[in-house]
Amino acid sequence: MASETETEVNLVFPTPIQVSEIADADALNATLLSEIHEVRKVTPNGLPNSWTCEVYTTITNNCRLHEREGFAELTRHIKTESNKFADLLAIQQDPTPLTIFDCWVNVYGRGHSQESHIHSNNFLSGVYYVAAPSGASPIVFHSPDSDVMLSPNFSQMNEYNNGAVGFEPKAGTMVMFRSHVKHSVKTSQIDGERISIAFNLRF
């Protein structure tokens, strides 16, 4: 009698997404909202030509928010969480540590979204949610498998074939990921503003 075949499935090349709940975020967010209000009063929309929605953003005209005094506490949290993530990934930071290269605000309203994209020429990227009303659009991370030219029909989606995974935004939450990971934001269906601060780190 033939012996039973032994089969195992190995998950390789995992895509880590770090999610951190910042302690005492209410006070931090109150400070940040005040700072962002001042930024919006004097800074025109820096919307890139490649973006298709009228999202308010400072990505092209005021990208170094982490250097403003009112963002100092958030900057400390970014450095702490990025060190945790770098340790997980075994990124060598001695003698040269990762530093925040740029930092900008995005404000999404009803009908706004963001196409799938990456953050080129960086090592780590992240987003911190300052305001995320109920029903705010999630950030969606896309598997490299979503780029395949031929895809079969699946009877159900699971961890082995899913092409995208969404994370619901929550005020006080920081999401961090490798900069090459494709991500997008689904179209907002609510009237409240979804306010986030995005950042990149490099050597």
PDB file of C-alpha atoms in Angstrom:
ATOM      1  CA  MET A   1       0.000   0.000   0.000  1.00  0.00           C
ATOM      2  CA  ALA A   2       1.395   3.392  -1.053  1.00  0.00           C
ATOM      3  CA  SER A   3       2.203   5.829   1.743  1.00  0.00           C
ATOM      4  CA  GLU A   4       0.251   9.085   1.971  1.00  0.00           C
ATOM      5  CA  THR A   5       1.928  12.066   0.328  1.00  0.00           C
ATOM      6  CA  GLU A   6       3.053  14.722   2.774  1.00  0.00           C
ATOM      7  CA  THR A   7       2.396  18.277   1.597  1.00  0.00           C
ATOM      8  CA  GLU A   8       3.127  21.600   3.232  1.00  0.00           C
ATOM      9  CA  VAL A   9       2.448  25.162   2.116  1.00  0.00           C
ATOM     10  CA  ASN A  10       4.997  27.866   2.891  1.00  0.00           C
ATOM     11  CA  LEU A  11       4.230  31.566   2.889  1.00  0.00           C
ATOM     12  CA  VAL A  12       7.331  33.391   1.631  1.00  0.00           C
ATOM     13  CA  PHE A  13       8.197  37.066   1.161  1.00  0.00           C
ATOM     14  CA  PRO A  14       5.655  38.408   3.673  1.00  0.00           C
ATOM     15  CA  THR A  15       4.563  42.043   3.424  1.00  0.00           C
ATOM     16  CA  PRO A  16       4.620  43.516   6.937  1.00  0.00           C
ATOM     17  CA  ILE A  17       2.281  46.419   7.722  1.00  0.00           C
ATOM     18  CA  GLN A  18       2.879  47.942  11.170  1.00  0.00           C
ATOM     19  CA  VAL A  19      -0.147  49.489  12.900  1.00  0.00           C
ATOM     20  CA  SER A  20       0.455  51.511  16.072  1.00  0.00           C
ATOM     21  CA  GLU A  21      -2.138  53.013  18.399  1.00  0.00           C
ATOM     22  CA  ILE A  22      -0.514  56.175  19.743  1.00  0.00           C
ATOM     23  CA  ALA A  23      -1.087  56.747  23.466  1.00  0.00           C
ATOM     24  CA  ASP A  24      -2.813  59.978  24.540  1.00  0.00           C
ATOM     25  CA  ALA A  25      -3.651  60.701  20.913  1.00  0.00           C
ATOM     26  CA  ASP A  26      -6.540  63.078  21.707  1.00  0.00           C
ATOM     27  CA  ALA A  27      -4.222  65.807  22.980  1.00  0.00           C
ATOM     28  CA  LEU A  28      -1.786  65.228  20.117  1.00  0.00           C
ATOM     29  CA  ASN A  29      -4.553  65.414  17.534  1.00  0.00           C
ATOM     30  CA  ALA A  30      -5.950  68.618  19.001  1.00  0.00           C
ATOM     31  CA  THR A  31      -2.539  70.239  18.586  1.00  0.00           C
ATOM     32  CA  LEU A  32      -2.124  68.871  15.082  1.00  0.00           C
ATOM     33  CA  LEU A  33      -5.582  70.020  13.971  1.00  0.00           C
ATOM     34  CA  SER A  34      -4.754  73.528  15.141  1.00  0.00           C
ATOM     35  CA  GLU A  35      -1.440  73.450  13.248  1.00  0.00           C
ATOM     36  CA  ILE A  36      -3.073  72.064  10.116  1.00  0.00           C
ATOM     37  CA  HIS A  37      -5.712  74.802  10.270  1.00  0.00           C
ATOM     38  CA  GLU A  38      -2.935  77.399  10.231  1.00  0.00           C
ATOM     39  CA  VAL A  39      -1.153  75.618   7.383  1.00  0.00           C
ATOM     40  CA  ARG A  40      -4.326  75.534   5.287  1.00  0.00           C
ATOM     41  CA  LYS A  41      -4.917  79.254   5.812  1.00  0.00           C
ATOM     42  CA  VAL A  42      -1.619  80.247   4.181  1.00  0.00           C
ATOM     43  CA  THR A  43      -0.699  77.288   1.969  1.00  0.00           C
ATOM     44  CA  PRO A  44      -2.446  76.739  -1.375  1.00  0.00           C
ATOM     45  CA  ASN A  45      -3.327  73.266  -2.507  1.00  0.00           C
ATOM     46  CA  GLY A  46      -0.159  71.531  -3.694  1.00  0.00           C
ATOM     47  CA  LEU A  47      -2.106  68.972  -5.735  1.00  0.00           C
ATOM     48  CA  PRO A  48       0.176  67.162  -8.224  1.00  0.00           C
ATOM     49  CA  ASN A  49      -0.985  67.063 -11.846  1.00  0.00           C
ATOM     50  CA  SER A  50      -1.089  63.275 -11.687  1.00  0.00           C
ATOM     51  CA  TRP A  51      -3.765  63.199  -8.955  1.00  0.00           C
ATOM     52  CA  THR A  52      -7.302  62.962 -10.293  1.00  0.00           C
ATOM     53  CA  CYS A  53      -9.221  64.168  -7.211  1.00  0.00           C
ATOM     54  CA  GLU A  54      -9.207  67.624  -5.626  1.00  0.00           C
ATOM     55  CA  VAL A  55      -7.703  66.395  -2.359  1.00  0.00           C
ATOM     56  CA  TYR A  56      -6.125  69.186  -0.328  1.00  0.00           C
ATOM     57  CA  THR A  57      -2.460  68.303   0.100  1.00  0.00           C
ATOM     58  CA  THR A  58       0.845  69.991   0.866  1.00  0.00           C
ATOM     59  CA  ILE A  59       2.876  67.270  -0.828  1.00  0.00           C
ATOM     60  CA  THR A  60       4.473  69.592  -3.398  1.00  0.00           C
ATOM     61  CA  ASN A  61       4.669  72.909  -1.553  1.00  0.00           C
ATOM     62  CA  ASN A  62       5.184  72.321   2.164  1.00  0.00           C
ATOM     63  CA  CYS A  63       6.457  68.796   2.564  1.00  0.00           C
ATOM     64  CA  ARG A  64       8.581  69.276   5.686  1.00  0.00           C
ATOM     65  CA  LEU A  65       5.882  69.662   8.305  1.00  0.00           C
ATOM     66  CA  HIS A  66       7.995  67.598  10.724  1.00  0.00           C
ATOM     67  CA  GLU A  67      10.300  70.608  11.071  1.00  0.00           C
ATOM     68  CA  ARG A  68       7.492  72.809  12.469  1.00  0.00           C
ATOM     69  CA  GLU A  69       7.384  73.163  16.237  1.00  0.00           C
ATOM     70  CA  GLY A  70       3.724  72.138  16.388  1.00  0.00           C
ATOM     71  CA  PHE A  71       4.577  68.768  14.820  1.00  0.00           C
ATOM     72  CA  ALA A  72       7.436  67.989  17.218  1.00  0.00           C
ATOM     73  CA  GLU A  73       5.511  65.424  19.276  1.00  0.00           C
ATOM     74  CA  LEU A  74       4.299  63.603  16.179  1.00  0.00           C
ATOM     75  CA  THR A  75       7.856  63.595  14.877  1.00  0.00           C
ATOM     76  CA  ARG A  76       8.996  61.872  18.076  1.00  0.00           C
ATOM     77  CA  HIS A  77       6.324  59.204  17.615  1.00  0.00           C
ATOM     78  CA  ILE A  78       7.325  58.682  13.987  1.00  0.00           C
ATOM     79  CA  LYS A  79      10.941  58.135  15.006  1.00  0.00           C
ATOM     80  CA  THR A  80       9.948  55.714  17.783  1.00  0.00           C
ATOM     81  CA  GLU A  81       7.635  53.646  15.587  1.00  0.00           C
ATOM     82  CA  SER A  82      10.019  53.662  12.632  1.00  0.00           C
ATOM     83  CA  ASN A  83      12.776  52.303  14.893  1.00  0.00           C
ATOM     84  CA  LYS A  84      10.456  49.461  15.941  1.00  0.00           C
ATOM     85  CA  PHE A  85       9.698  48.679  12.297  1.00  0.00           C
ATOM     86  CA  ALA A  86      13.347  48.934  11.286  1.00  0.00           C
ATOM     87  CA  ASP A  87      14.279  46.492  14.050  1.00  0.00           C
ATOM     88  CA  LEU A  88      11.619  44.074  12.808  1.00  0.00           C
ATOM     89  CA  LEU A  89      13.080  44.305   9.310  1.00  0.00           C
ATOM     90  CA  ALA A  90      16.671  44.150  10.651  1.00  0.00           C
ATOM     91  CA  ILE A  91      17.542  47.411   8.884  1.00  0.00           C
ATOM     92  CA  GLN A  92      21.051  48.498   9.841  1.00  0.00           C
ATOM     93  CA  GLN A  93      20.974  52.016  11.346  1.00  0.00           C
ATOM     94  CA  ASP A  94      24.489  52.241  12.741  1.00  0.00           C
ATOM     95  CA  PRO A  95      26.250  54.542  12.076  1.00  0.00           C
ATOM     96  CA  THR A  96      23.600  56.202   9.848  1.00  0.00           C
ATOM     97  CA  PRO A  97      20.013  56.188  11.155  1.00  0.00           C
ATOM     98  CA  LEU A  98      16.863  56.516   9.120  1.00  0.00           C
ATOM     99  CA  THR A  99      15.552  60.074   9.107  1.00  0.00           C
ATOM    100  CA  ILE A 100      12.286  61.702   8.061  1.00  0.00           C
ATOM    101  CA  PHE A 101      12.784  63.023   4.542  1.00  0.00           C
ATOM    102  CA  ASP A 102       9.406  64.661   3.980  1.00  0.00           C
ATOM    103  CA  CYS A 103       6.066  65.001   5.727  1.00  0.00           C
ATOM    104  CA  TRP A 104       2.784  66.403   4.388  1.00  0.00           C
ATOM    105  CA  VAL A 105      -0.925  66.641   5.127  1.00  0.00           C
ATOM    106  CA  ASN A 106      -3.783  65.182   3.053  1.00  0.00           C
ATOM    107  CA  VAL A 107      -7.431  66.137   3.544  1.00  0.00           C
ATOM    108  CA  TYR A 108     -10.034  63.893   1.899  1.00  0.00           C
ATOM    109  CA  GLY A 109     -13.652  64.981   1.478  1.00  0.00           C
ATOM    110  CA  ARG A 110     -16.660  63.369  -0.185  1.00  0.00           C
ATOM    111  CA  GLY A 111     -15.761  61.867  -3.558  1.00  0.00           C
ATOM    112  CA  HIS A 112     -12.020  62.036  -2.984  1.00  0.00           C
ATOM    113  CA  SER A 113      -9.727  59.061  -3.481  1.00  0.00           C
ATOM    114  CA  GLN A 114      -6.122  58.214  -4.262  1.00  0.00           C
ATOM    115  CA  GLU A 115      -4.843  56.007  -7.046  1.00  0.00           C
ATOM    116  CA  SER A 116      -2.573  53.044  -6.420  1.00  0.00           C
ATOM    117  CA  HIS A 117       1.005  54.269  -6.029  1.00  0.00           C
ATOM    118  CA  ILE A 118       4.338  53.762  -4.301  1.00  0.00           C
ATOM    119  CA  HIS A 119       6.757  56.185  -2.620  1.00  0.00           C
ATOM    120  CA  SER A 120       9.822  55.974  -4.831  1.00  0.00           C
ATOM    121  CA  ASN A 121      13.372  56.433  -3.533  1.00  0.00           C
ATOM    122  CA  ASN A 122      12.472  55.887   0.129  1.00  0.00           C
ATOM    123  CA  PHE A 123      12.860  52.977   2.527  1.00  0.00           C
ATOM    124  CA  LEU A 124       9.909  53.326   4.908  1.00  0.00           C
ATOM    125  CA  SER A 125       6.656  55.250   4.549  1.00  0.00           C
ATOM    126  CA  GLY A 126       3.704  55.819   6.791  1.00  0.00           C
ATOM    127  CA  VAL A 127       0.534  57.693   7.554  1.00  0.00           C
ATOM    128  CA  TYR A 128      -0.863  59.064  10.797  1.00  0.00           C
ATOM    129  CA  TYR A 129      -4.600  59.703  11.110  1.00  0.00           C
ATOM    130  CA  VAL A 130      -5.446  62.984  12.795  1.00  0.00           C
ATOM    131  CA  ALA A 131      -9.175  62.805  12.018  1.00  0.00           C
ATOM    132  CA  ALA A 132     -11.126  59.828  10.694  1.00  0.00           C
ATOM    133  CA  PRO A 133     -14.921  60.141  10.967  1.00  0.00           C
ATOM    134  CA  SER A 134     -17.062  57.015  10.968  1.00  0.00           C
ATOM    135  CA  GLY A 135     -17.130  55.567   7.475  1.00  0.00           C
ATOM    136  CA  ALA A 136     -13.862  57.213   6.385  1.00  0.00           C
ATOM    137  CA  SER A 137     -12.204  55.459   3.468  1.00  0.00           C
ATOM    138  CA  PRO A 138      -9.600  52.799   4.238  1.00  0.00           C
ATOM    139  CA  ILE A 139      -6.045  52.692   3.013  1.00  0.00           C
ATOM    140  CA  VAL A 140      -5.682  49.666   0.732  1.00  0.00           C
ATOM    141  CA  PHE A 141      -2.453  47.737   0.194  1.00  0.00           C
ATOM    142  CA  HIS A 142      -2.066  45.881  -3.094  1.00  0.00           C
ATOM    143  CA  SER A 143      -0.300  42.578  -3.630  1.00  0.00           C
ATOM    144  CA  PRO A 144       2.301  42.352  -6.424  1.00  0.00           C
ATOM    145  CA  ASP A 145       0.066  39.559  -7.731  1.00  0.00           C
ATOM    146  CA  SER A 146      -2.491  42.201  -8.697  1.00  0.00           C
ATOM    147  CA  ASP A 147      -0.220  43.055 -11.653  1.00  0.00           C
ATOM    148  CA  VAL A 148      -0.325  39.591 -13.242  1.00  0.00           C
ATOM    149  CA  MET A 149      -1.642  39.562 -16.791  1.00  0.00           C
ATOM    150  CA  LEU A 150      -3.702  36.390 -16.398  1.00  0.00           C
ATOM    151  CA  SER A 151      -5.754  35.590 -13.312  1.00  0.00           C
ATOM    152  CA  PRO A 152      -8.136  32.666 -12.755  1.00  0.00           C
ATOM    153  CA  ASN A 153     -11.621  32.970 -11.285  1.00  0.00           C
ATOM    154  CA  PHE A 154     -11.609  32.288  -7.557  1.00  0.00           C
ATOM    155  CA  SER A 155     -14.508  30.631  -5.747  1.00  0.00           C
ATOM    156  CA  GLN A 156     -13.624  32.679  -2.669  1.00  0.00           C
ATOM    157  CA  MET A 157     -10.931  35.117  -1.568  1.00  0.00           C
ATOM    158  CA  ASN A 158      -8.451  34.061   1.094  1.00  0.00           C
ATOM    159  CA  GLU A 159      -4.936  34.849   2.328  1.00  0.00           C
ATOM    160  CA  TYR A 160      -3.410  32.911  -0.560  1.00  0.00           C
ATOM    161  CA  ASN A 161      -5.146  34.700  -3.436  1.00  0.00           C
ATOM    162  CA  ASN A 162      -6.303  38.074  -2.108  1.00  0.00           C
ATOM    163  CA  GLY A 163      -4.942  40.934  -4.195  1.00  0.00           C
ATOM    164  CA  ALA A 164      -5.677  43.765  -1.762  1.00  0.00           C
ATOM    165  CA  VAL A 165      -6.130  44.325   1.969  1.00  0.00           C
ATOM    166  CA  GLY A 166      -7.694  47.429   3.522  1.00  0.00           C
ATOM    167  CA  PHE A 167      -7.050  49.028   6.920  1.00  0.00           C
ATOM    168  CA  GLU A 168      -9.786  51.237   8.349  1.00  0.00           C
ATOM    169  CA  PRO A 169      -8.454  54.630   9.463  1.00  0.00           C
ATOM    170  CA  LYS A 170      -8.778  55.605  13.105  1.00  0.00           C
ATOM    171  CA  ALA A 171      -7.723  58.881  14.693  1.00  0.00           C
ATOM    172  CA  GLY A 172      -4.539  58.259  16.673  1.00  0.00           C
ATOM    173  CA  THR A 173      -3.398  55.326  14.529  1.00  0.00           C
ATOM    174  CA  MET A 174      -0.111  55.215  12.632  1.00  0.00           C
ATOM    175  CA  VAL A 175       0.359  52.779   9.752  1.00  0.00           C
ATOM    176  CA  MET A 176       3.871  52.092   8.492  1.00  0.00           C
ATOM    177  CA  PHE A 177       5.091  50.041   5.526  1.00  0.00           C
ATOM    178  CA  ARG A 178       7.954  49.540   3.079  1.00  0.00           C
ATOM    179  CA  SER A 179       7.905  52.350   0.541  1.00  0.00           C
ATOM    180  CA  HIS A 180       7.708  50.031  -2.471  1.00  0.00           C
ATOM    181  CA  VAL A 181       4.364  48.545  -1.374  1.00  0.00           C
ATOM    182  CA  LYS A 182       1.545  49.732  -3.615  1.00  0.00           C
ATOM    183  CA  HIS A 183      -1.331  51.403  -1.795  1.00  0.00           C
ATOM    184  CA  SER A 184      -4.416  53.503  -2.510  1.00  0.00           C
ATOM    185  CA  VAL A 185      -7.374  55.174  -0.792  1.00  0.00           C
ATOM    186  CA  LYS A 186     -10.937  54.245  -1.684  1.00  0.00           C
ATOM    187  CA  THR A 187     -13.416  56.941  -2.702  1.00  0.00           C
ATOM    188  CA  SER A 188     -14.878  58.781   0.280  1.00  0.00           C
ATOM    189  CA  GLN A 189     -18.624  58.396   0.729  1.00  0.00           C
ATOM    190  CA  ILE A 190     -18.968  60.728   3.725  1.00  0.00           C
ATOM    191  CA  ASP A 191     -19.056  64.496   4.216  1.00  0.00           C
ATOM    192  CA  GLY A 192     -16.613  64.642   7.123  1.00  0.00           C
ATOM    193  CA  GLU A 193     -12.929  65.307   6.515  1.00  0.00           C
ATOM    194  CA  ARG A 194     -10.448  62.449   6.704  1.00  0.00           C
ATOM    195  CA  ILE A 195      -7.202  64.178   7.727  1.00  0.00           C
ATOM    196  CA  SER A 196      -3.905  62.344   7.604  1.00  0.00           C
ATOM    197  CA  ILE A 197      -0.223  63.161   7.764  1.00  0.00           C
ATOM    198  CA  ALA A 198       2.009  61.105   5.475  1.00  0.00           C
ATOM    199  CA  PHE A 199       5.775  60.754   5.704  1.00  0.00           C
ATOM    200  CA  ASN A 200       8.804  59.042   4.186  1.00  0.00           C
ATOM    201  CA  LEU A 201      12.054  57.920   5.770  1.00  0.00           C
ATOM    202  CA  ARG A 202      15.421  57.333   4.149  1.00  0.00           C
ATOM    203  CA  PHE A 203      19.122  57.433   4.997  1.00  0.00           C
TER     204      PHE A 203
END
